[in-house]
Amino acid sequence: DTEVTQTPKHLVMGMTNKKSLKCEQHMGHRAMYWYKQKAKKPPELMFVYSYEKLSINESVPSRFSPECPNSSLLNLHLHALQPEDSALYLCASSQGMGGTTEAFFGQGTRLTVV
Amino acid sequence: SQKIEQNSEALNIQEGKTATLTCNYTNYSPAYLQWYRQDPGRGPVFLLLIRENEKEKRKERLKVTFDTTLKQSLFHITASQPADSATYLCALVTPGGSYIPTFGRGTSLIVHP
């Protein structure tokens, strides 16, 4: 199984809603990532977890709250988002932290904030 | 400032020709460089990784070169097919950034039958 599964595929939420994005991998990877990608732009790193601990937070606003319940799961909790937060949210995993091995990406969650 | 530059204009080529995509960078000293393919609305898919001490890497119809003097990587697809149409992203991996890849914006490749 070389898949990273993200749910939901699409999400529309209001600015006062609370929602969560989920990501799962069963490759035994110990590093997991959240990226945000706007149209025609590169993926931008948000968070990195290594061995279930938050290693990198790229100064992401607190309305985004990551969680790593175990080595296979990664969540991104969303609260009080703004319309400009609408984007494709990508989860990725790799064997170890960093780019010395390939990263496997999920299909993404297309988020629309209304 | 640090920059990763990939041609923002789409590359249009005929089926069977070789596609060559360019990734230039400034103010980086990458230890590795990766290439990914991304289809619309989907996550990137890893294609190749090349190390700073490697000049060239091949995988099937794909070839990547890495010139640290020119600060440039070239990505070639030989005998291109319409199914190769996608956006191709390069990503730099530098030791100073905890080895986390930093992505360029990608170049769209369109292969015409």
CSV table of C-alpha atoms in Angstrom, one decimal:
chain,number,residue,atom,x,y,z
A,1,ASP,CA,0.0,0.0,0.0
A,2,THR,CA,1.7,3.2,-1.2
A,3,GLU,CA,-1.2,5.5,-0.7
A,4,VAL,CA,-1.8,8.5,1.3
A,5,THR,CA,-5.6,8.9,1.8
A,6,GLN,CA,-7.2,12.2,2.5
A,7,THR,CA,-10.8,12.9,3.5
A,8,PRO,CA,-12.9,14.6,2.6
A,9,LYS,CA,-12.1,15.3,-1.1
A,10,HIS,CA,-14.1,18.5,-1.0
A,11,LEU,CA,-15.2,20.7,1.9
A,12,VAL,CA,-17.3,23.9,2.0
A,13,MET,CA,-17.4,25.6,5.3
A,14,GLY,CA,-18.6,28.9,6.7
A,15,MET,CA,-16.3,31.3,8.6
A,16,THR,CA,-17.8,30.3,11.9
A,17,ASN,CA,-17.6,26.5,11.4
A,18,LYS,CA,-15.2,24.0,12.9
A,19,LYS,CA,-14.1,21.2,10.6
A,20,SER,CA,-11.3,18.7,10.4
A,21,LEU,CA,-9.3,17.3,7.5
A,22,LYS,CA,-8.0,13.8,7.9
A,23,CYS,CA,-4.9,12.0,6.4
A,24,GLU,CA,-3.9,8.4,6.7
A,25,GLN,CA,-0.9,6.3,5.5
A,26,HIS,CA,0.1,2.7,6.2
A,27,MET,CA,3.6,2.7,4.8
A,28,GLY,CA,5.3,3.0,8.1
A,29,HIS,CA,6.4,6.5,7.3
A,30,ARG,CA,7.5,8.5,10.3
A,31,ALA,CA,7.3,12.0,8.8
A,32,MET,CA,4.0,13.5,7.8
A,33,TYR,CA,3.3,16.9,6.3
A,34,TRP,CA,0.6,19.4,5.6
A,35,TYR,CA,0.9,21.7,2.6
A,36,LYS,CA,-1.4,24.4,1.3
A,37,GLN,CA,-1.6,25.1,-2.4
A,38,LYS,CA,-3.4,27.9,-4.2
A,39,ALA,CA,-4.1,27.8,-7.9
A,40,LYS,CA,-1.0,28.1,-10.1
A,41,LYS,CA,1.2,28.4,-7.1
A,42,PRO,CA,3.6,25.9,-5.5
A,43,PRO,CA,2.7,23.8,-2.5
A,44,GLU,CA,3.6,25.8,0.7
A,45,LEU,CA,4.7,23.9,3.8
A,46,MET,CA,2.5,24.4,6.8
A,47,PHE,CA,3.5,21.7,9.4
A,48,VAL,CA,5.8,18.7,9.7
A,49,TYR,CA,5.4,15.9,12.2
A,50,SER,CA,8.3,13.6,12.9
A,51,TYR,CA,7.7,10.5,15.0
A,52,GLU,CA,4.3,11.9,16.0
A,53,LYS,CA,5.8,15.1,17.3
A,54,LEU,CA,5.4,18.5,15.7
A,55,SER,CA,8.8,19.4,14.3
A,56,ILE,CA,8.0,22.4,12.1
A,57,ASN,CA,5.3,25.0,12.2
A,58,GLU,CA,5.8,27.5,9.4
A,59,SER,CA,4.2,30.4,11.3
A,60,VAL,CA,0.8,29.2,10.4
A,61,PRO,CA,-2.2,31.1,12.0
A,62,SER,CA,-3.7,29.4,15.0
A,63,ARG,CA,-7.0,28.9,13.2
A,64,PHE,CA,-5.2,25.9,11.7
A,65,SER,CA,-4.4,23.3,14.4
A,66,PRO,CA,-2.6,20.1,13.5
A,67,GLU,CA,-2.8,16.8,15.4
A,68,CYS,CA,-1.0,13.5,15.0
A,69,PRO,CA,-3.0,10.9,17.0
A,70,ASN,CA,-0.7,8.0,16.0
A,71,SER,CA,2.0,7.2,13.4
A,72,SER,CA,-0.6,6.6,10.7
A,73,LEU,CA,-2.9,9.5,11.1
A,74,LEU,CA,-2.7,13.2,10.7
A,75,ASN,CA,-5.5,15.7,11.2
A,76,LEU,CA,-5.8,19.4,10.5
A,77,HIS,CA,-8.5,21.1,12.6
A,78,LEU,CA,-10.0,24.2,11.1
A,79,HIS,CA,-11.8,27.0,13.0
A,80,ALA,CA,-12.8,30.5,12.1
A,81,LEU,CA,-11.2,30.4,8.7
A,82,GLN,CA,-11.2,33.3,6.2
A,83,PRO,CA,-12.2,33.1,2.5
A,84,GLU,CA,-8.5,33.6,1.6
A,85,ASP,CA,-7.8,30.2,3.3
A,86,SER,CA,-9.7,28.5,0.4
A,87,ALA,CA,-7.1,26.3,-1.3
A,88,LEU,CA,-6.1,22.7,-1.9
A,89,TYR,CA,-4.7,21.2,1.3
A,90,LEU,CA,-2.2,18.4,0.7
A,91,CYS,CA,-1.0,15.8,3.1
A,92,ALA,CA,2.3,14.0,2.5
A,93,SER,CA,4.4,11.4,4.2
A,94,SER,CA,8.0,10.2,3.8
A,95,GLN,CA,10.2,7.5,5.4
A,96,GLY,CA,12.1,10.1,7.4
A,97,MET,CA,11.9,13.8,7.7
A,98,GLY,CA,13.2,15.7,4.8
A,99,GLY,CA,13.7,15.4,1.1
A,100,THR,CA,16.4,12.7,0.9
A,101,THR,CA,13.7,10.2,0.2
A,102,GLU,CA,10.5,10.6,-1.9
A,103,ALA,CA,7.4,12.1,-0.4
A,104,PHE,CA,4.1,10.5,-1.1
A,105,PHE,CA,1.2,13.0,-1.4
A,106,GLY,CA,-2.5,12.4,-1.0
A,107,GLN,CA,-5.0,13.7,-3.5
A,108,GLY,CA,-5.8,16.7,-1.4
A,109,THR,CA,-8.9,18.3,0.1
A,110,ARG,CA,-10.3,21.2,-1.9
A,111,LEU,CA,-11.4,23.6,0.8
A,112,THR,CA,-13.8,26.5,0.1
A,113,VAL,CA,-14.5,29.0,2.9
A,114,VAL,CA,-17.7,31.0,2.4
B,1,SER,CA,16.3,36.6,-1.8
B,2,GLN,CA,15.9,32.9,-2.6
B,3,LYS,CA,14.1,32.0,-5.8
B,4,ILE,CA,13.2,28.9,-7.6
B,5,GLU,CA,12.2,29.7,-11.2
B,6,GLN,CA,10.3,27.5,-13.5
B,7,ASN,CA,8.8,28.8,-16.8
B,8,SER,CA,5.3,30.0,-16.1
B,9,GLU,CA,4.3,29.6,-19.7
B,10,ALA,CA,3.1,26.3,-20.8
B,11,LEU,CA,5.3,24.1,-23.0
B,12,ASN,CA,3.5,22.8,-26.1
B,13,ILE,CA,5.1,20.0,-28.0
B,14,GLN,CA,4.2,17.3,-30.5
B,15,GLU,CA,3.8,13.7,-29.5
B,16,GLY,CA,7.1,11.7,-30.0
B,17,LYS,CA,9.3,14.8,-29.4
B,18,THR,CA,11.5,15.3,-26.3
B,19,ALA,CA,10.2,17.8,-23.8
B,20,THR,CA,12.8,19.8,-21.8
B,21,LEU,CA,11.8,21.7,-18.7
B,22,THR,CA,14.0,24.0,-16.7
B,23,CYS,CA,14.4,24.7,-13.1
B,24,ASN,CA,16.7,27.6,-12.1
B,25,TYR,CA,17.5,28.7,-8.6
B,26,THR,CA,19.2,31.6,-6.8
B,27,ASN,CA,20.6,31.9,-3.3
B,28,TYR,CA,20.2,28.2,-2.6
B,29,SER,CA,22.8,25.5,-2.1
B,30,PRO,CA,20.6,22.4,-2.4
B,31,ALA,CA,21.9,19.0,-1.4
B,32,TYR,CA,19.2,17.3,-3.4
B,33,LEU,CA,16.7,18.3,-6.1
B,34,GLN,CA,13.4,16.5,-6.8
B,35,TRP,CA,11.0,16.5,-9.7
B,36,TYR,CA,7.3,15.8,-9.3
B,37,ARG,CA,4.4,15.6,-11.6
B,38,GLN,CA,1.0,17.1,-10.7
B,39,ASP,CA,-2.3,16.7,-12.5
B,40,PRO,CA,-5.1,19.2,-12.0
B,41,GLY,CA,-6.7,19.0,-8.6
B,42,ARG,CA,-4.4,16.2,-7.5
B,43,GLY,CA,-1.4,15.9,-5.2
B,44,PRO,CA,2.1,15.8,-6.7
B,45,VAL,CA,3.7,12.5,-7.6
B,46,PHE,CA,7.4,11.9,-7.1
B,47,LEU,CA,9.4,11.2,-10.2
B,48,LEU,CA,13.1,11.5,-9.6
B,49,LEU,CA,15.7,12.7,-7.0
B,50,ILE,CA,19.2,13.8,-7.9
B,51,ARG,CA,22.0,14.6,-5.5
B,52,GLU,CA,24.4,17.6,-5.7
B,53,ASN,CA,27.3,15.3,-6.6
B,54,GLU,CA,25.3,13.6,-9.4
B,55,LYS,CA,25.3,15.2,-12.9
B,56,GLU,CA,22.5,13.1,-14.4
B,57,LYS,CA,19.8,10.6,-13.4
B,58,ARG,CA,17.6,8.5,-15.7
B,59,LYS,CA,14.4,6.5,-15.2
B,60,GLU,CA,12.7,5.0,-18.2
B,61,ARG,CA,11.9,7.9,-20.5
B,62,LEU,CA,12.9,10.5,-17.9
B,63,LYS,CA,16.3,12.2,-17.5
B,64,VAL,CA,17.3,14.8,-15.0
B,65,THR,CA,20.5,16.8,-15.0
B,66,PHE,CA,21.8,19.0,-12.2
B,67,ASP,CA,24.4,21.7,-12.7
B,68,THR,CA,25.3,23.3,-9.4
B,69,THR,CA,27.6,25.8,-11.2
B,70,LEU,CA,24.8,27.1,-13.4
B,71,LYS,CA,22.3,26.6,-10.6
B,72,GLN,CA,20.0,24.8,-12.9
B,73,SER,CA,18.3,21.4,-13.4
B,74,LEU,CA,16.9,20.2,-16.7
B,75,PHE,CA,14.1,17.6,-16.9
B,76,HIS,CA,13.7,15.7,-20.1
B,77,ILE,CA,10.9,13.4,-21.2
B,78,THR,CA,11.8,11.5,-24.4
B,79,ALA,CA,9.3,10.1,-26.9
B,80,SER,CA,6.6,12.2,-25.2
B,81,GLN,CA,3.0,11.1,-25.1
B,82,PRO,CA,-0.3,13.0,-24.6
B,83,ALA,CA,-0.5,11.2,-21.2
B,84,ASP,CA,2.6,13.1,-20.1
B,85,SER,CA,0.6,16.3,-20.2
B,86,ALA,CA,0.7,17.7,-16.6
B,87,THR,CA,2.4,20.3,-14.5
B,88,TYR,CA,6.0,19.4,-13.5
B,89,LEU,CA,7.4,20.8,-10.2
B,90,CYS,CA,11.0,20.9,-9.1
B,91,ALA,CA,11.7,21.0,-5.4
B,92,LEU,CA,15.0,21.9,-3.7
B,93,VAL,CA,16.2,20.3,-0.6
B,94,THR,CA,18.7,22.2,1.5
B,95,PRO,CA,20.4,21.2,4.7
B,96,GLY,CA,19.5,24.5,6.3
B,97,GLY,CA,15.8,23.8,5.9
B,98,SER,CA,15.7,20.6,7.9
B,99,TYR,CA,15.9,18.9,4.5
B,100,ILE,CA,12.3,19.8,3.7
B,101,PRO,CA,11.7,20.3,0.0
B,102,THR,CA,10.8,23.8,-1.2
B,103,PHE,CA,8.8,23.7,-4.4
B,104,GLY,CA,8.9,25.8,-7.5
B,105,ARG,CA,5.6,26.8,-9.1
B,106,GLY,CA,5.9,24.3,-11.9
B,107,THR,CA,5.7,24.3,-15.6
B,108,SER,CA,2.7,23.0,-17.5
B,109,LEU,CA,3.5,20.6,-20.3
B,110,ILE,CA,1.0,19.9,-23.1
B,111,VAL,CA,1.7,17.1,-25.5
B,112,HIS,CA,-0.3,17.3,-28.7
B,113,PRO,CA,-1.2,14.1,-30.6
